[in-house]
JSON list of C-alpha atoms in Angstrom, two decimals:
[
{"chain": "C", "resi": 1, "resn": "GLY", "atom": "CA", "xyz": [-29.28, -32.68, 52.18]},
{"chain": "C", "resi": 2, "resn": "ASN", "atom": "CA", "xyz": [-30.39, -34.39, 49.01]},
{"chain": "C", "resi": 3, "resn": "SER", "atom": "CA", "xyz": [-27.81, -34.88, 46.28]},
{"chain": "C", "resi": 4, "resn": "VAL", "atom": "CA", "xyz": [-26.95, -36.98, 43.24]},
{"chain": "C", "resi": 5, "resn": "THR", "atom": "CA", "xyz": [-23.49, -38.00, 42.09]},
{"chain": "C", "resi": 6, "resn": "GLN", "atom": "CA", "xyz": [-22.74, -39.40, 38.63]},
{"chain": "C", "resi": 7, "resn": "MET", "atom": "CA", "xyz": [-19.59, -40.79, 37.14]},
{"chain": "C", "resi": 8, "resn": "GLU", "atom": "CA", "xyz": [-17.64, -38.22, 35.20]},
{"chain": "C", "resi": 9, "resn": "GLY", "atom": "CA", "xyz": [-17.51, -38.36, 31.45]},
{"chain": "C", "resi": 10, "resn": "PRO", "atom": "CA", "xyz": [-17.11, -38.34, 28.65]},
{"chain": "C", "resi": 11, "resn": "VAL", "atom": "CA", "xyz": [-17.68, -42.03, 28.16]},
{"chain": "C", "resi": 12, "resn": "THR", "atom": "CA", "xyz": [-16.56, -43.23, 24.75]},
{"chain": "C", "resi": 13, "resn": "LEU", "atom": "CA", "xyz": [-17.66, -46.62, 23.50]},
{"chain": "C", "resi": 14, "resn": "SER", "atom": "CA", "xyz": [-17.75, -48.54, 20.28]},
{"chain": "C", "resi": 15, "resn": "GLU", "atom": "CA", "xyz": [-21.08, -49.56, 18.83]},
{"chain": "C", "resi": 16, "resn": "GLU", "atom": "CA", "xyz": [-22.57, -52.68, 20.46]},
{"chain": "C", "resi": 17, "resn": "ALA", "atom": "CA", "xyz": [-20.48, -52.26, 23.60]},
{"chain": "C", "resi": 18, "resn": "PHE", "atom": "CA", "xyz": [-21.97, -52.61, 27.08]},
{"chain": "C", "resi": 19, "resn": "LEU", "atom": "CA", "xyz": [-22.77, -49.37, 28.89]},
{"chain": "C", "resi": 20, "resn": "THR", "atom": "CA", "xyz": [-22.81, -48.58, 32.58]},
{"chain": "C", "resi": 21, "resn": "ILE", "atom": "CA", "xyz": [-23.18, -45.07, 33.97]},
{"chain": "C", "resi": 22, "resn": "ASN", "atom": "CA", "xyz": [-22.96, -45.00, 37.74]},
{"chain": "C", "resi": 23, "resn": "CYS", "atom": "CA", "xyz": [-25.29, -42.90, 39.86]},
{"chain": "C", "resi": 24, "resn": "THR", "atom": "CA", "xyz": [-25.50, -42.70, 43.63]},
{"chain": "C", "resi": 25, "resn": "TYR", "atom": "CA", "xyz": [-27.72, -40.53, 45.73]},
{"chain": "C", "resi": 26, "resn": "THR", "atom": "CA", "xyz": [-28.20, -39.10, 49.19]},
{"chain": "C", "resi": 27, "resn": "ALA", "atom": "CA", "xyz": [-31.73, -38.41, 50.30]},
{"chain": "C", "resi": 28, "resn": "THR", "atom": "CA", "xyz": [-34.05, -38.32, 53.25]},
{"chain": "C", "resi": 29, "resn": "GLY", "atom": "CA", "xyz": [-37.22, -40.28, 52.95]},
{"chain": "C", "resi": 30, "resn": "TYR", "atom": "CA", "xyz": [-38.10, -42.27, 49.86]},
{"chain": "C", "resi": 31, "resn": "PRO", "atom": "CA", "xyz": [-37.41, -40.31, 46.69]},
{"chain": "C", "resi": 32, "resn": "SER", "atom": "CA", "xyz": [-38.25, -41.33, 43.16]},
{"chain": "C", "resi": 33, "resn": "LEU", "atom": "CA", "xyz": [-35.27, -41.80, 40.85]},
{"chain": "C", "resi": 34, "resn": "PHE", "atom": "CA", "xyz": [-34.97, -40.85, 37.20]},
{"chain": "C", "resi": 35, "resn": "TRP", "atom": "CA", "xyz": [-32.67, -40.94, 34.23]},
{"chain": "C", "resi": 36, "resn": "TYR", "atom": "CA", "xyz": [-33.02, -38.13, 31.72]},
{"chain": "C", "resi": 37, "resn": "VAL", "atom": "CA", "xyz": [-31.33, -37.91, 28.33]},
{"chain": "C", "resi": 38, "resn": "GLN", "atom": "CA", "xyz": [-30.45, -34.81, 26.36]},
{"chain": "C", "resi": 39, "resn": "TYR", "atom": "CA", "xyz": [-29.72, -35.22, 22.67]},
{"chain": "C", "resi": 40, "resn": "PRO", "atom": "CA", "xyz": [-27.80, -32.43, 20.92]},
{"chain": "C", "resi": 41, "resn": "GLY", "atom": "CA", "xyz": [-29.93, -29.34, 20.48]},
{"chain": "C", "resi": 42, "resn": "GLU", "atom": "CA", "xyz": [-32.91, -30.78, 22.32]},
{"chain": "C", "resi": 43, "resn": "GLY", "atom": "CA", "xyz": [-34.44, -30.52, 25.78]},
{"chain": "C", "resi": 44, "resn": "LEU", "atom": "CA", "xyz": [-34.10, -33.14, 28.47]},
{"chain": "C", "resi": 45, "resn": "GLN", "atom": "CA", "xyz": [-36.35, -36.15, 28.00]},
{"chain": "C", "resi": 46, "resn": "LEU", "atom": "CA", "xyz": [-37.35, -38.68, 30.60]},
{"chain": "C", "resi": 47, "resn": "LEU", "atom": "CA", "xyz": [-35.64, -41.99, 29.80]},
{"chain": "C", "resi": 48, "resn": "LEU", "atom": "CA", "xyz": [-36.80, -44.13, 32.69]},
{"chain": "C", "resi": 49, "resn": "LYS", "atom": "CA", "xyz": [-37.81, -43.97, 36.32]},
{"chain": "C", "resi": 50, "resn": "ALA", "atom": "CA", "xyz": [-38.28, -46.00, 39.48]},
{"chain": "C", "resi": 51, "resn": "THR", "atom": "CA", "xyz": [-40.44, -44.96, 42.38]},
{"chain": "C", "resi": 52, "resn": "LYS", "atom": "CA", "xyz": [-39.50, -47.41, 45.14]},
{"chain": "C", "resi": 53, "resn": "ALA", "atom": "CA", "xyz": [-36.74, -49.73, 46.26]},
{"chain": "C", "resi": 54, "resn": "ASP", "atom": "CA", "xyz": [-36.01, -52.71, 43.99]},
{"chain": "C", "resi": 55, "resn": "ASP", "atom": "CA", "xyz": [-38.07, -51.25, 41.15]},
{"chain": "C", "resi": 56, "resn": "LYS", "atom": "CA", "xyz": [-36.44, -51.54, 37.74]},
{"chain": "C", "resi": 57, "resn": "GLY", "atom": "CA", "xyz": [-37.07, -48.84, 35.18]},
{"chain": "C", "resi": 58, "resn": "SER", "atom": "CA", "xyz": [-36.52, -49.68, 31.53]},
{"chain": "C", "resi": 59, "resn": "ASN", "atom": "CA", "xyz": [-36.91, -48.02, 28.15]},
{"chain": "C", "resi": 60, "resn": "LYS", "atom": "CA", "xyz": [-35.27, -48.27, 24.71]},
{"chain": "C", "resi": 61, "resn": "GLY", "atom": "CA", "xyz": [-32.99, -51.04, 25.93]},
{"chain": "C", "resi": 62, "resn": "PHE", "atom": "CA", "xyz": [-31.77, -49.03, 28.91]},
{"chain": "C", "resi": 63, "resn": "GLU", "atom": "CA", "xyz": [-32.49, -50.15, 32.45]},
{"chain": "C", "resi": 64, "resn": "ALA", "atom": "CA", "xyz": [-31.72, -49.12, 36.00]},
{"chain": "C", "resi": 65, "resn": "THR", "atom": "CA", "xyz": [-32.62, -50.67, 39.35]},
{"chain": "C", "resi": 66, "resn": "TYR", "atom": "CA", "xyz": [-33.42, -48.64, 42.48]},
{"chain": "C", "resi": 67, "resn": "ARG", "atom": "CA", "xyz": [-31.01, -50.04, 45.10]},
{"chain": "C", "resi": 68, "resn": "LYS", "atom": "CA", "xyz": [-31.78, -48.61, 48.50]},
{"chain": "C", "resi": 69, "resn": "GLU", "atom": "CA", "xyz": [-29.10, -50.62, 50.27]},
{"chain": "C", "resi": 70, "resn": "THR", "atom": "CA", "xyz": [-26.36, -49.10, 48.11]},
{"chain": "C", "resi": 71, "resn": "THR", "atom": "CA", "xyz": [-28.23, -45.84, 47.37]},
{"chain": "C", "resi": 72, "resn": "SER", "atom": "CA", "xyz": [-27.59, -46.37, 43.69]},
{"chain": "C", "resi": 73, "resn": "PHE", "atom": "CA", "xyz": [-29.44, -46.19, 40.38]},
{"chain": "C", "resi": 74, "resn": "HIS", "atom": "CA", "xyz": [-26.89, -47.21, 37.77]},
{"chain": "C", "resi": 75, "resn": "LEU", "atom": "CA", "xyz": [-27.88, -46.97, 34.11]},
{"chain": "C", "resi": 76, "resn": "GLU", "atom": "CA", "xyz": [-27.08, -49.94, 31.86]},
{"chain": "C", "resi": 77, "resn": "LYS", "atom": "CA", "xyz": [-27.54, -50.95, 28.26]},
{"chain": "C", "resi": 78, "resn": "GLY", "atom": "CA", "xyz": [-26.36, -54.18, 26.76]},
{"chain": "C", "resi": 79, "resn": "SER", "atom": "CA", "xyz": [-25.51, -52.90, 23.28]},
{"chain": "C", "resi": 80, "resn": "VAL", "atom": "CA", "xyz": [-25.20, -49.21, 22.55]},
{"chain": "C", "resi": 81, "resn": "GLN", "atom": "CA", "xyz": [-25.79, -47.58, 19.20]},
{"chain": "C", "resi": 82, "resn": "VAL", "atom": "CA", "xyz": [-24.40, -44.41, 17.66]},
{"chain": "C", "resi": 83, "resn": "SER", "atom": "CA", "xyz": [-27.83, -42.86, 18.12]},
{"chain": "C", "resi": 84, "resn": "ASP", "atom": "CA", "xyz": [-27.44, -43.24, 21.90]},
{"chain": "C", "resi": 85, "resn": "SER", "atom": "CA", "xyz": [-24.79, -40.51, 21.91]},
{"chain": "C", "resi": 86, "resn": "ALA", "atom": "CA", "xyz": [-26.13, -37.86, 24.28]},
{"chain": "C", "resi": 87, "resn": "VAL", "atom": "CA", "xyz": [-25.80, -36.46, 27.78]},
{"chain": "C", "resi": 88, "resn": "TYR", "atom": "CA", "xyz": [-27.41, -38.56, 30.50]},
{"chain": "C", "resi": 89, "resn": "PHE", "atom": "CA", "xyz": [-28.61, -37.08, 33.79]},
{"chain": "C", "resi": 90, "resn": "CYS", "atom": "CA", "xyz": [-29.51, -38.99, 36.93]},
{"chain": "C", "resi": 91, "resn": "ALA", "atom": "CA", "xyz": [-32.05, -37.23, 39.12]},
{"chain": "C", "resi": 92, "resn": "LEU", "atom": "CA", "xyz": [-34.13, -37.69, 42.22]},
{"chain": "C", "resi": 93, "resn": "GLY", "atom": "CA", "xyz": [-37.56, -36.28, 42.92]},
{"chain": "C", "resi": 94, "resn": "THR", "atom": "CA", "xyz": [-38.06, -34.59, 46.24]},
{"chain": "C", "resi": 95, "resn": "GLY", "atom": "CA", "xyz": [-40.89, -33.00, 48.09]},
{"chain": "C", "resi": 96, "resn": "SER", "atom": "CA", "xyz": [-44.21, -34.39, 49.13]},
{"chain": "C", "resi": 97, "resn": "GLY", "atom": "CA", "xyz": [-47.35, -34.56, 47.10]},
{"chain": "C", "resi": 98, "resn": "ASN", "atom": "CA", "xyz": [-45.57, -34.39, 43.76]},
{"chain": "C", "resi": 99, "resn": "THR", "atom": "CA", "xyz": [-44.22, -30.88, 44.05]},
{"chain": "C", "resi": 100, "resn": "GLY", "atom": "CA", "xyz": [-42.20, -31.53, 40.92]},
{"chain": "C", "resi": 101, "resn": "LYS", "atom": "CA", "xyz": [-38.76, -30.63, 42.28]},
{"chain": "C", "resi": 102, "resn": "LEU", "atom": "CA", "xyz": [-35.89, -32.54, 40.74]},
{"chain": "C", "resi": 103, "resn": "ILE", "atom": "CA", "xyz": [-32.29, -32.70, 41.91]},
{"chain": "C", "resi": 104, "resn": "PHE", "atom": "CA", "xyz": [-29.87, -33.59, 39.12]},
{"chain": "C", "resi": 105, "resn": "GLY", "atom": "CA", "xyz": [-26.45, -35.13, 38.88]},
{"chain": "C", "resi": 106, "resn": "GLN", "atom": "CA", "xyz": [-23.87, -33.30, 36.79]},
{"chain": "C", "resi": 107, "resn": "GLY", "atom": "CA", "xyz": [-24.55, -35.30, 33.66]},
{"chain": "C", "resi": 108, "resn": "THR", "atom": "CA", "xyz": [-22.44, -37.83, 31.79]},
{"chain": "C", "resi": 109, "resn": "THR", "atom": "CA", "xyz": [-21.67, -37.42, 28.11]},
{"chain": "C", "resi": 110, "resn": "LEU", "atom": "CA", "xyz": [-21.79, -40.63, 26.11]},
{"chain": "C", "resi": 111, "resn": "GLN", "atom": "CA", "xyz": [-20.09, -40.84, 22.73]},
{"chain": "C", "resi": 112, "resn": "VAL", "atom": "CA", "xyz": [-20.66, -43.97, 20.68]},
{"chain": "C", "resi": 113, "resn": "LYS", "atom": "CA", "xyz": [-18.40, -44.53, 17.71]},
{"chain": "C", "resi": 114, "resn": "PRO", "atom": "CA", "xyz": [-19.32, -46.74, 14.75]},
{"chain": "U", "resi": 2, "resn": "GLY", "atom": "CA", "xyz": [-45.43, -35.53, 25.39]},
{"chain": "U", "resi": 3, "resn": "ALA", "atom": "CA", "xyz": [-45.73, -31.78, 25.71]},
{"chain": "U", "resi": 4, "resn": "VAL", "atom": "CA", "xyz": [-43.51, -29.44, 23.72]},
{"chain": "U", "resi": 5, "resn": "VAL", "atom": "CA", "xyz": [-41.69, -26.60, 25.39]},
{"chain": "U", "resi": 6, "resn": "SER", "atom": "CA", "xyz": [-39.78, -23.89, 23.57]},
{"chain": "U", "resi": 7, "resn": "GLN", "atom": "CA", "xyz": [-37.37, -21.26, 24.80]},
{"chain": "U", "resi": 8, "resn": "HIS", "atom": "CA", "xyz": [-36.39, -17.98, 23.24]},
{"chain": "U", "resi": 9, "resn": "PRO", "atom": "CA", "xyz": [-33.78, -16.94, 22.59]},
{"chain": "U", "resi": 10, "resn": "SER", "atom": "CA", "xyz": [-31.61, -20.02, 22.37]},
{"chain": "U", "resi": 11, "resn": "TRP", "atom": "CA", "xyz": [-28.48, -17.91, 22.74]},
{"chain": "U", "resi": 12, "resn": "VAL", "atom": "CA", "xyz": [-27.92, -14.34, 23.89]},
{"chain": "U", "resi": 13, "resn": "ILE", "atom": "CA", "xyz": [-24.91, -12.14, 24.50]},
{"chain": "U", "resi": 14, "resn": "CYS", "atom": "CA", "xyz": [-25.31, -8.93, 26.45]},
{"chain": "U", "resi": 15, "resn": "LYS", "atom": "CA", "xyz": [-23.24, -6.23, 28.07]},
{"chain": "U", "resi": 16, "resn": "SER", "atom": "CA", "xyz": [-22.71, -6.11, 31.79]},
{"chain": "U", "resi": 17, "resn": "GLY", "atom": "CA", "xyz": [-25.41, -4.05, 33.51]},
{"chain": "U", "resi": 18, "resn": "THR", "atom": "CA", "xyz": [-28.17, -4.75, 31.01]},
{"chain": "U", "resi": 19, "resn": "SER", "atom": "CA", "xyz": [-31.24, -6.91, 31.58]},
{"chain": "U", "resi": 20, "resn": "VAL", "atom": "CA", "xyz": [-32.12, -9.97, 29.56]},
{"chain": "U", "resi": 21, "resn": "LYS", "atom": "CA", "xyz": [-35.51, -11.65, 29.25]},
{"chain": "U", "resi": 22, "resn": "ILE", "atom": "CA", "xyz": [-35.81, -15.36, 28.47]},
{"chain": "U", "resi": 23, "resn": "GLU", "atom": "CA", "xyz": [-39.14, -16.79, 27.40]},
{"chain": "U", "resi": 24, "resn": "CYS", "atom": "CA", "xyz": [-40.43, -20.29, 28.05]},
{"chain": "U", "resi": 25, "resn": "ARG", "atom": "CA", "xyz": [-43.49, -21.31, 26.09]},
{"chain": "U", "resi": 26, "resn": "SER", "atom": "CA", "xyz": [-45.67, -24.36, 26.34]},
{"chain": "U", "resi": 27, "resn": "LEU", "atom": "CA", "xyz": [-46.74, -25.10, 22.79]},
{"chain": "U", "resi": 28, "resn": "ASP", "atom": "CA", "xyz": [-49.40, -27.71, 23.31]},
{"chain": "U", "resi": 29, "resn": "PHE", "atom": "CA", "xyz": [-50.06, -27.84, 27.02]},
{"chain": "U", "resi": 30, "resn": "GLN", "atom": "CA", "xyz": [-51.52, -25.50, 29.59]},
{"chain": "U", "resi": 31, "resn": "ALA", "atom": "CA", "xyz": [-48.90, -25.31, 32.27]},
{"chain": "U", "resi": 32, "resn": "THR", "atom": "CA", "xyz": [-49.95, -24.01, 35.64]},
{"chain": "U", "resi": 33, "resn": "THR", "atom": "CA", "xyz": [-46.49, -24.78, 36.99]},
{"chain": "U", "resi": 34, "resn": "MET", "atom": "CA", "xyz": [-43.13, -24.16, 35.34]},
{"chain": "U", "resi": 35, "resn": "PHE", "atom": "CA", "xyz": [-39.63, -24.57, 36.72]},
{"chain": "U", "resi": 36, "resn": "TRP", "atom": "CA", "xyz": [-36.47, -22.63, 35.98]},
{"chain": "U", "resi": 37, "resn": "TYR", "atom": "CA", "xyz": [-33.09, -24.31, 36.22]},
{"chain": "U", "resi": 38, "resn": "ARG", "atom": "CA", "xyz": [-29.56, -23.06, 35.82]},
{"chain": "U", "resi": 39, "resn": "GLN", "atom": "CA", "xyz": [-26.68, -25.17, 34.57]},
{"chain": "U", "resi": 40, "resn": "PHE", "atom": "CA", "xyz": [-22.99, -24.34, 34.76]},
{"chain": "U", "resi": 41, "resn": "PRO", "atom": "CA", "xyz": [-20.56, -26.10, 32.40]},
{"chain": "U", "resi": 42, "resn": "LYS", "atom": "CA", "xyz": [-20.06, -29.73, 33.37]},
{"chain": "U", "resi": 43, "resn": "GLN", "atom": "CA", "xyz": [-22.28, -29.28, 36.40]},
{"chain": "U", "resi": 44, "resn": "SER", "atom": "CA", "xyz": [-25.75, -30.36, 37.26]},
{"chain": "U", "resi": 45, "resn": "LEU", "atom": "CA", "xyz": [-28.96, -28.45, 36.74]},
{"chain": "U", "resi": 46, "resn": "MET", "atom": "CA", "xyz": [-29.87, -26.42, 39.80]},
{"chain": "U", "resi": 47, "resn": "LEU", "atom": "CA", "xyz": [-33.47, -25.50, 40.42]},
{"chain": "U", "resi": 48, "resn": "MET", "atom": "CA", "xyz": [-33.81, -21.74, 40.73]},
{"chain": "U", "resi": 49, "resn": "ALA", "atom": "CA", "xyz": [-37.51, -21.24, 41.19]},
{"chain": "U", "resi": 50, "resn": "THR", "atom": "CA", "xyz": [-40.98, -22.61, 40.69]},
{"chain": "U", "resi": 51, "resn": "SER", "atom": "CA", "xyz": [-43.23, -20.42, 38.59]},
{"chain": "U", "resi": 52, "resn": "ASN", "atom": "CA", "xyz": [-46.95, -20.57, 39.27]},
{"chain": "U", "resi": 53, "resn": "GLU", "atom": "CA", "xyz": [-49.46, -19.10, 36.86]},
{"chain": "U", "resi": 54, "resn": "GLY", "atom": "CA", "xyz": [-51.17, -16.07, 38.34]},
{"chain": "U", "resi": 55, "resn": "SER", "atom": "CA", "xyz": [-49.14, -15.95, 41.54]},
{"chain": "U", "resi": 56, "resn": "LYS", "atom": "CA", "xyz": [-45.66, -15.16, 42.78]},
{"chain": "U", "resi": 57, "resn": "ALA", "atom": "CA", "xyz": [-42.82, -17.51, 42.02]},
{"chain": "U", "resi": 58, "resn": "THR", "atom": "CA", "xyz": [-41.24, -19.59, 44.76]},
{"chain": "U", "resi": 59, "resn": "TYR", "atom": "CA", "xyz": [-37.47, -19.21, 44.83]},
{"chain": "U", "resi": 60, "resn": "GLU", "atom": "CA", "xyz": [-34.95, -21.74, 46.08]},
{"chain": "U", "resi": 61, "resn": "GLN", "atom": "CA", "xyz": [-32.64, -20.83, 48.90]},
{"chain": "U", "resi": 62, "resn": "GLY", "atom": "CA", "xyz": [-29.80, -18.65, 47.77]},
{"chain": "U", "resi": 63, "resn": "VAL", "atom": "CA", "xyz": [-31.50, -17.41, 44.59]},
{"chain": "U", "resi": 64, "resn": "GLU", "atom": "CA", "xyz": [-32.00, -13.64, 44.53]},
{"chain": "U", "resi": 65, "resn": "LYS", "atom": "CA", "xyz": [-35.59, -12.92, 43.60]},
{"chain": "U", "resi": 66, "resn": "ASP", "atom": "CA", "xyz": [-34.80, -9.32, 42.69]},
{"chain": "U", "resi": 67, "resn": "LYS", "atom": "CA", "xyz": [-32.04, -10.49, 40.41]},
{"chain": "U", "resi": 68, "resn": "PHE", "atom": "CA", "xyz": [-34.00, -13.18, 38.63]},
{"chain": "U", "resi": 69, "resn": "LEU", "atom": "CA", "xyz": [-37.51, -11.92, 37.99]},
{"chain": "U", "resi": 70, "resn": "ILE", "atom": "CA", "xyz": [-40.04, -14.53, 37.01]},
{"chain": "U", "resi": 71, "resn": "ASN", "atom": "CA", "xyz": [-43.42, -13.79, 35.49]},
{"chain": "U", "resi": 72, "resn": "HIS", "atom": "CA", "xyz": [-45.99, -16.44, 34.67]},
{"chain": "U", "resi": 73, "resn": "ALA", "atom": "CA", "xyz": [-48.83, -14.36, 33.30]},
{"chain": "U", "resi": 74, "resn": "SER", "atom": "CA", "xyz": [-50.50, -17.03, 31.20]},
{"chain": "U", "resi": 75, "resn": "LEU", "atom": "CA", "xyz": [-50.82, -20.79, 31.04]},
{"chain": "U", "resi": 76, "resn": "THR", "atom": "CA", "xyz": [-48.47, -20.95, 28.08]},
{"chain": "U", "resi": 77, "resn": "LEU", "atom": "CA", "xyz": [-45.76, -18.44, 28.92]},
{"chain": "U", "resi": 78, "resn": "SER", "atom": "CA", "xyz": [-43.30, -17.93, 31.73]},
{"chain": "U", "resi": 79, "resn": "THR", "atom": "CA", "xyz": [-40.45, -15.43, 31.54]},
{"chain": "U", "resi": 80, "resn": "LEU", "atom": "CA", "xyz": [-37.19, -15.14, 33.41]},
{"chain": "U", "resi": 81, "resn": "THR", "atom": "CA", "xyz": [-35.54, -11.73, 33.44]},
{"chain": "U", "resi": 82, "resn": "VAL", "atom": "CA", "xyz": [-31.93, -11.49, 34.55]},
{"chain": "U", "resi": 83, "resn": "THR", "atom": "CA", "xyz": [-31.65, -7.92, 35.80]},
{"chain": "U", "resi": 84, "resn": "SER", "atom": "CA", "xyz": [-28.41, -5.93, 35.73]},
{"chain": "U", "resi": 85, "resn": "ALA", "atom": "CA", "xyz": [-26.58, -8.93, 34.40]},
{"chain": "U", "resi": 86, "resn": "HIS", "atom": "CA", "xyz": [-22.92, -9.51, 35.26]},
{"chain": "U", "resi": 87, "resn": "PRO", "atom": "CA", "xyz": [-20.40, -12.00, 33.88]},
{"chain": "U", "resi": 88, "resn": "GLU", "atom": "CA", "xyz": [-21.05, -14.39, 36.78]},
{"chain": "U", "resi": 89, "resn": "ASP", "atom": "CA", "xyz": [-24.63, -14.70, 35.55]},
{"chain": "U", "resi": 90, "resn": "SER", "atom": "CA", "xyz": [-23.37, -16.32, 32.36]},
{"chain": "U", "resi": 91, "resn": "SER", "atom": "CA", "xyz": [-24.90, -19.76, 32.29]},
{"chain": "U", "resi": 92, "resn": "PHE", "atom": "CA", "xyz": [-27.33, -22.11, 30.59]},
{"chain": "U", "resi": 93, "resn": "TYR", "atom": "CA", "xyz": [-30.93, -21.53, 31.68]},
{"chain": "U", "resi": 94, "resn": "ILE", "atom": "CA", "xyz": [-33.50, -24.27, 31.22]},
{"chain": "U", "resi": 95, "resn": "CYS", "atom": "CA", "xyz": [-37.22, -24.26, 31.89]},
{"chain": "U", "resi": 96, "resn": "SER", "atom": "CA", "xyz": [-39.57, -27.14, 32.36]},
{"chain": "U", "resi": 97, "resn": "GLU", "atom": "CA", "xyz": [-43.27, -27.57, 32.85]},
{"chain": "U", "resi": 98, "resn": "GLY", "atom": "CA", "xyz": [-45.25, -30.04, 34.85]},
{"chain": "U", "resi": 99, "resn": "LYS", "atom": "CA", "xyz": [-46.66, -30.56, 38.26]},
{"chain": "U", "resi": 100, "resn": "SER", "atom": "CA", "xyz": [-45.24, -33.91, 39.17]},
{"chain": "U", "resi": 101, "resn": "THR", "atom": "CA", "xyz": [-41.68, -35.16, 39.04]},
{"chain": "U", "resi": 102, "resn": "ASP", "atom": "CA", "xyz": [-42.41, -37.78, 36.41]},
{"chain": "U", "resi": 103, "resn": "THR", "atom": "CA", "xyz": [-44.31, -35.57, 33.99]},
{"chain": "U", "resi": 104, "resn": "GLN", "atom": "CA", "xyz": [-41.91, -32.70, 33.47]},
{"chain": "U", "resi": 105, "resn": "TYR", "atom": "CA", "xyz": [-41.14, -31.52, 29.96]},
{"chain": "U", "resi": 106, "resn": "PHE", "atom": "CA", "xyz": [-38.01, -29.50, 29.37]},
{"chain": "U", "resi": 107, "resn": "GLY", "atom": "CA", "xyz": [-37.18, -26.70, 27.00]},
{"chain": "U", "resi": 108, "resn": "PRO", "atom": "CA", "xyz": [-33.96, -26.80, 24.94]},
{"chain": "U", "resi": 109, "resn": "GLY", "atom": "CA", "xyz": [-32.30, -24.15, 27.10]},
{"chain": "U", "resi": 110, "resn": "THR", "atom": "CA", "xyz": [-30.95, -20.63, 26.63]},
{"chain": "U", "resi": 111, "resn": "ARG", "atom": "CA", "xyz": [-27.25, -19.86, 26.79]},
{"chain": "U", "resi": 112, "resn": "LEU", "atom": "CA", "xyz": [-26.55, -16.45, 28.30]},
{"chain": "U", "resi": 113, "resn": "THR", "atom": "CA", "xyz": [-23.14, -14.83, 27.96]},
{"chain": "U", "resi": 114, "resn": "VAL", "atom": "CA", "xyz": [-22.57, -11.55, 29.77]},
{"chain": "U", "resi": 115, "resn": "LEU", "atom": "CA", "xyz": [-19.56, -9.56, 28.62]}
]
């Protein structure tokens, strides 16, 4: 079946450090891949997405590349800020015709210290 | 993007009672809403798809008589946990949107059943 696996957290970094959060997936067909972010007290927000192999999604300095050969969608940022502290979820979109179903990884908490 | 609210944000109830959780779309008419459940340090699991004016579609393994979903209007979907037990304690999150890349999430409701 379809599934998403993320690296366990929490991840604690100093400001301006390089961030990588690993995400791998198992899926039939050609899913779309997403990264969502949840700031404290808020709902999940779409951070970036990629809809086909080799696509790179990017937003707010974050980026992730859809790697079909390694079934991965790792999230990276070159220089994190304290304001990036949040929980990050990797997800894949399943179903045909945009049924809206999302399968999530377990989430990775990022803590950035000044 | 659209704004989704949930009420209450936190509820404690006694075992055997029923609890209703509301999910409101504040600036968007949502024909489709989704209900997710999240256990601590685990991923969000889709419970059901709520369609305005029709019956909800439940995921495999989710008891429809246990988790009653009503989507009576374009701005409100409710999830009622009937005869709640401690194992129903969890974080419940709703989202709205038809396609995987246009989903907007509520902030979640934490249910604790004593």
